[in-house]
């Protein structure tokens, strides 16, 4: 008798392979492109998933109530104009004649419905809309948004509101909508093959004129080397989040590299409510002990740009005149001695491993610099989830390395997260800071707003000194020769004006 | 036989419950799912508290676990925190891709591993043996991640024979399956070699040779069949290793399987999703092993199932 098991197994495998061989890879025709992100969207229902790579996909199919341009300034979107009509009321005037991909009219009812959907979705975007008390249709093309208290951040918040079709969304429900969305955007949904790709095609009736690209296929690969290989092998036209060390390789392969200074900022933060950092002199000593120039030149290199102000240069309130802490180890030692810590301090230094490019390397380098002035940082590298869990609990001792990028372009976003006693992280705040932030958030007048936030930053940097900005990230994209596209500083890839040669 | 199958099923259920409990404890030890979900979003602590109570994460752990098991028995593994979709649906969507990858990998591992093992045993001590043993050793020690990336660079970027990633065609399956197969292939090769060497020393083989049978016939017809019995057990166990290896392989080749989903679920503490993955893969693994146990009795008449 012959051995039958293994030939049998082989035959099964061969048959399986044949069966799988039926479908092919789509050809890249005329102006269709393929974009590769690091991860698959969890849902295409905008309130659910606010990860930037998901936003990139959603932005092709939806329009926001207020638009954002390449310089992260507010521009008309589905609302042509907006103004604050009272301390607590904002009035939005809508664009006429805009239709959703399914033929529904986009009107005041759609906007009112969208605000409600955001508030009820239990998604990552939901908490932001707590600031809105209600949205009410005044007439078919006018909406009044009422806030809980005086609030000047609503226009920026509405640049984060994707307008949803009331009829279709109501009919299919939130979960199904997230699998097959309908918007007003320049592209319309074609298919989402789970695990494989999302495809969108040109919307010929787009209100701003049909886009140049005929189709976009979004794929994903969590490994950067895989994404780059996809670009090099002609499988992709655009890949995101390219590590700086792969730039030369991409250029050598004949593809292009695009880099832009991002709104994302890296900083170290100290717990100002627990020793040893409950003494402002110790925090100032740390500020003088970190050599940001050396850090950026030798460790961060092409992945970042030195930026020691809290607000990014893209904000109107950016104040380059505000002095920053210079590297001065002697001053650091003096301050430590003044604080009665001449013998040095030791503390835990928490950081993520792999959440941000070079996070571990940067933390290690900073610990090395601090050691030179008698500050012993005990490095505690953590997996991302564990890190944020501890950080959010408010019980993180010592120092941590963290980065932040605003979800919508208002100064209040960054400041409130880090510096408000009711913000997400509670390591540096004061009643004075709370008052300044609450007041600033009510100001609509551009000049007064600018002055107020410059004041907040000065207070945060010079009085609180709980947080030390280090550098802005540089976002790196790999692009094929034929793609013409420009990156934006807010980590969002917008394909509305992209084209192929 | 029926009693045996029943006993095995019962045991399988207990094992599955234990695995679920272990995962439940581990994930909860590692952090608060809602806080991690809202990290970096600017949500206030009040938002976190409200989400927690709405999603039921403010109740005692024991109560949460009992609730989970009770719903699971009705086929409801809960809603994924991140996807806002039923966790079981998400797992079932991804399962075929992983089964496809694991089956193809196992096919390669068995075909190559057994052949290498036989060749090495038959020509024991020769250059061929040393070569085969070296291949097996390298296969067992090479990191999957490195191997996968290297294969992509050679076959997708330089030679352009196959696409770097994706699923759907035969060509897209080759590289990930070969990568995933490597470890199991090596183990199968080594076990086949040692098992066959042992059998070749037995009396009945000497008898077969003595009665004048040609060596290939002796090996093929008499020795290999018996040498394969321990290899069968190893193959069943290797499916577990394949599911684990699939996490790395799927990440490298952007293969839309369960491994990637599991990794994402763990990193984001999507508790319902992690549990759904464990329950489904655990059930699969236990079922496979039970089947092999039963098969064993058919293959080897010396073992009888009571």
XYZ file of N, CA, C and O in Angstrom, chain B residues 166-236:
284
model
N -0.945 41.913 -0.333
C -2.325 41.750 -0.751
C -2.739 40.292 -0.810
O -1.929 39.381 -0.635
N -4.041 40.096 -1.028
C -4.561 38.741 -1.079
C -5.552 38.656 -2.224
O -6.202 39.632 -2.547
N -5.662 37.530 -2.826
C -6.637 37.355 -3.889
C -6.112 36.443 -4.974
O -6.837 35.604 -5.489
N -4.833 36.579 -5.312
C -4.317 35.726 -6.372
C -3.317 34.724 -5.815
O -2.785 34.884 -4.720
N -3.054 33.726 -6.619
C -2.098 32.687 -6.328
C -0.735 33.312 -6.048
O -0.039 32.961 -5.104
N -0.358 34.284 -6.896
C 0.966 34.900 -6.787
C 1.121 35.640 -5.461
O 2.225 35.742 -4.924
N -0.003 36.151 -4.936
C 0.080 36.905 -3.689
C 0.215 35.984 -2.479
O 0.586 36.422 -1.401
N -0.121 34.723 -2.680
C -0.088 33.779 -1.563
C 1.308 33.189 -1.359
O 1.678 32.804 -0.247
N 2.093 33.124 -2.449
C 3.357 32.388 -2.408
C 4.309 32.891 -1.320
O 4.752 32.117 -0.468
N 4.607 34.189 -1.337
C 5.610 34.693 -0.391
C 5.175 34.564 1.067
O 5.925 34.034 1.888
N 3.973 35.024 1.429
C 3.605 34.861 2.840
C 3.534 33.399 3.266
O 3.958 33.054 4.375
N 3.050 32.533 2.384
C 2.943 31.120 2.763
C 4.340 30.528 2.957
O 4.583 29.790 3.915
N 5.270 30.873 2.074
C 6.627 30.353 2.197
C 7.273 30.851 3.486
O 7.930 30.098 4.209
N 7.043 32.131 3.804
C 7.608 32.705 5.027
C 7.069 31.988 6.258
O 7.819 31.556 7.132
N 5.756 31.877 6.285
C 5.120 31.278 7.453
C 5.489 29.796 7.578
O 5.559 29.246 8.675
N 5.733 29.142 6.431
C 6.014 27.705 6.430
C 7.377 27.391 7.048
O 7.581 26.300 7.583
N 8.296 28.360 6.989
C 9.698 28.064 7.293
C 9.918 27.370 8.633
O 10.580 26.340 8.710
N 9.338 27.933 9.670
C 9.594 27.395 11.009
C 9.070 25.954 11.132
O 9.779 25.047 11.560
N 7.823 25.769 10.707
C 7.229 24.437 10.819
C 7.955 23.458 9.915
O 8.172 22.295 10.281
N 8.341 23.914 8.730
C 9.076 23.066 7.792
C 10.325 22.520 8.469
O 10.625 21.320 8.402
N 11.042 23.393 9.149
C 12.284 22.996 9.785
C 12.026 21.945 10.866
O 12.723 20.936 10.955
N 11.005 22.173 11.659
C 10.729 21.216 12.732
C 10.285 19.870 12.161
O 10.668 18.810 12.653
N 9.464 19.938 11.115
C 8.988 18.692 10.511
C 10.175 17.929 9.909
O 10.295 16.709 10.070
N 11.077 18.656 9.264
C 12.237 18.010 8.645
C 13.072 17.295 9.714
O 13.474 16.142 9.549
N 13.306 17.979 10.811
C 14.164 17.387 11.843
C 13.512 16.174 12.482
O 14.161 15.163 12.733
N 12.204 16.282 12.733
C 11.540 15.150 13.360
C 11.442 13.973 12.394
O 11.627 12.817 12.785
N 11.158 14.269 11.116
C 11.077 13.195 10.125
C 12.416 12.453 10.072
O 12.476 11.225 10.061
N 13.490 13.221 10.060
C 14.819 12.618 9.964
C 15.075 11.687 11.148
O 15.395 10.517 10.974
N 14.863 12.192 12.361
C 15.209 11.361 13.522
C 14.260 10.180 13.649
O 14.673 9.066 13.977
N 12.990 10.417 13.332
C 12.014 9.343 13.445
C 12.309 8.241 12.423
O 12.263 7.050 12.736
N 12.667 8.652 11.200
C 12.956 7.676 10.156
C 14.234 6.891 10.483
O 14.304 5.680 10.260
N 15.219 7.603 11.030
C 16.470 6.932 11.393
C 16.207 5.823 12.397
O 16.766 4.730 12.320
N 15.317 6.112 13.332
C 14.989 5.135 14.353
C 14.315 3.916 13.732
O 14.676 2.771 14.015
N 13.361 4.181 12.860
C 12.620 3.089 12.223
C 13.552 2.242 11.366
O 13.452 1.017 11.346
N 14.476 2.928 10.670
C 15.362 2.199 9.759
C 16.252 1.201 10.511
O 16.819 0.297 9.912
N 16.381 1.413 11.826
C 17.217 0.504 12.619
C 16.428 -0.717 13.110
O 16.986 -1.624 13.667
N 15.114 -0.678 12.927
C 14.277 -1.740 13.507
C 14.415 -3.054 12.737
O 14.804 -3.087 11.568
N 14.030 -4.105 13.428
C 14.205 -5.455 12.877
C 13.438 -5.689 11.581
O 13.925 -6.289 10.645
N 12.185 -5.172 11.546
C 11.378 -5.497 10.363
C 11.948 -4.869 9.104
O 11.799 -5.381 8.011
N 12.664 -3.765 9.292
C 13.298 -3.142 8.135
C 14.463 -4.023 7.670
O 14.649 -4.251 6.471
N 15.196 -4.548 8.691
C 16.297 -5.443 8.326
C 15.752 -6.670 7.594
O 16.308 -7.134 6.617
N 14.591 -7.145 8.075
C 13.960 -8.295 7.437
C 13.617 -7.964 5.986
O 13.866 -8.749 5.074
N 13.040 -6.758 5.791
C 12.647 -6.342 4.445
C 13.858 -6.307 3.534
O 13.815 -6.782 2.390
N 14.946 -5.758 4.080
C 16.170 -5.705 3.274
C 16.668 -7.120 2.995
O 17.077 -7.452 1.886
N 16.587 -7.960 4.044
C 17.119 -9.316 3.930
C 16.386 -10.110 2.870
O 16.966 -10.951 2.191
N 15.098 -9.805 2.727
C 14.381 -10.601 1.719
C 14.628 -10.038 0.327
O 14.027 -10.477 -0.649
N 15.529 -9.033 0.240
C 16.025 -8.629 -1.075
C 15.302 -7.457 -1.709
O 15.483 -7.168 -2.871
N 14.479 -6.768 -0.917
C 13.788 -5.604 -1.479
C 14.791 -4.489 -1.770
O 15.753 -4.300 -1.038
N 14.510 -3.749 -2.841
C 15.369 -2.617 -3.187
C 15.228 -1.549 -2.104
O 14.143 -1.361 -1.542
N 16.310 -0.836 -1.820
C 16.333 0.141 -0.731
C 15.211 1.191 -0.848
O 14.518 1.462 0.141
N 14.992 1.828 -2.019
C 13.910 2.834 -2.097
C 12.574 2.230 -1.702
O 11.751 2.882 -1.065
N 12.382 0.995 -2.071
C 11.120 0.321 -1.767
C 10.999 0.111 -0.267
O 9.935 0.329 0.324
N 12.090 -0.266 0.367
C 12.106 -0.474 1.813
C 11.747 0.832 2.529
O 10.871 0.875 3.386
N 12.428 1.846 2.115
C 12.208 3.141 2.763
C 10.784 3.598 2.547
O 10.039 3.913 3.484
N 10.379 3.613 1.303
C 9.086 4.189 0.963
C 7.937 3.376 1.547
O 7.045 3.912 2.186
N 8.007 2.079 1.333
C 6.849 1.286 1.676
C 6.801 0.875 3.139
O 5.738 0.842 3.760
N 7.942 0.636 3.694
C 7.941 0.103 5.058
C 8.289 1.132 6.126
O 7.605 1.217 7.135
N 9.339 1.884 5.876
C 9.837 2.735 6.956
C 9.062 4.045 7.091
O 8.633 4.411 8.184
N 8.856 4.748 5.975
C 8.271 6.094 6.060
C 6.915 6.079 6.740
O 6.627 6.896 7.606
N 6.084 5.113 6.374
C 4.729 5.082 6.958
C 4.781 5.096 8.472
O 4.065 5.821 9.129
N 5.642 4.257 9.019
C 5.717 4.189 10.476
C 6.392 5.405 11.090
O 6.028 5.851 12.170
N 7.363 5.927 10.344
C 8.072 7.097 10.869
C 7.168 8.321 10.911
O 7.423 9.273 11.648
N 6.100 8.311 10.130
C 5.238 9.493 10.030
C 4.330 9.700 11.240
O 3.776 10.771 11.426
N 4.168 8.674 12.073
C 3.198 8.816 13.163
C 3.509 9.983 14.101
O 2.646 10.826 14.323
N 4.721 10.070 14.640
C 4.987 11.241 15.497
C 4.915 12.550 14.709
O 4.545 13.596 15.259
N 5.245 12.494 13.427
C 5.202 13.715 12.608
C 3.773 14.247 12.510
O 3.539 15.449 12.552
N 2.813 13.319 12.426
C 1.402 13.739 12.384
C 1.039 14.580 13.604
O 0.371 15.608 13.497
N 1.449 14.123 14.774
C 1.146 14.864 16.004
C 1.768 16.249 15.943
O 1.145 17.251 16.276
N 3.021 16.266 15.481
C 3.719 17.549 15.393
C 2.965 18.499 14.464
O 2.791 19.678 14.771
N 2.482 17.982 13.349
C 1.779 18.825 12.377
C 0.561 19.474 13.024
O 0.317 20.671 12.868
N -0.187 18.674 13.788
C -1.369 19.230 14.439
C -0.980 20.345 15.399
O -1.606 21.403 15.447
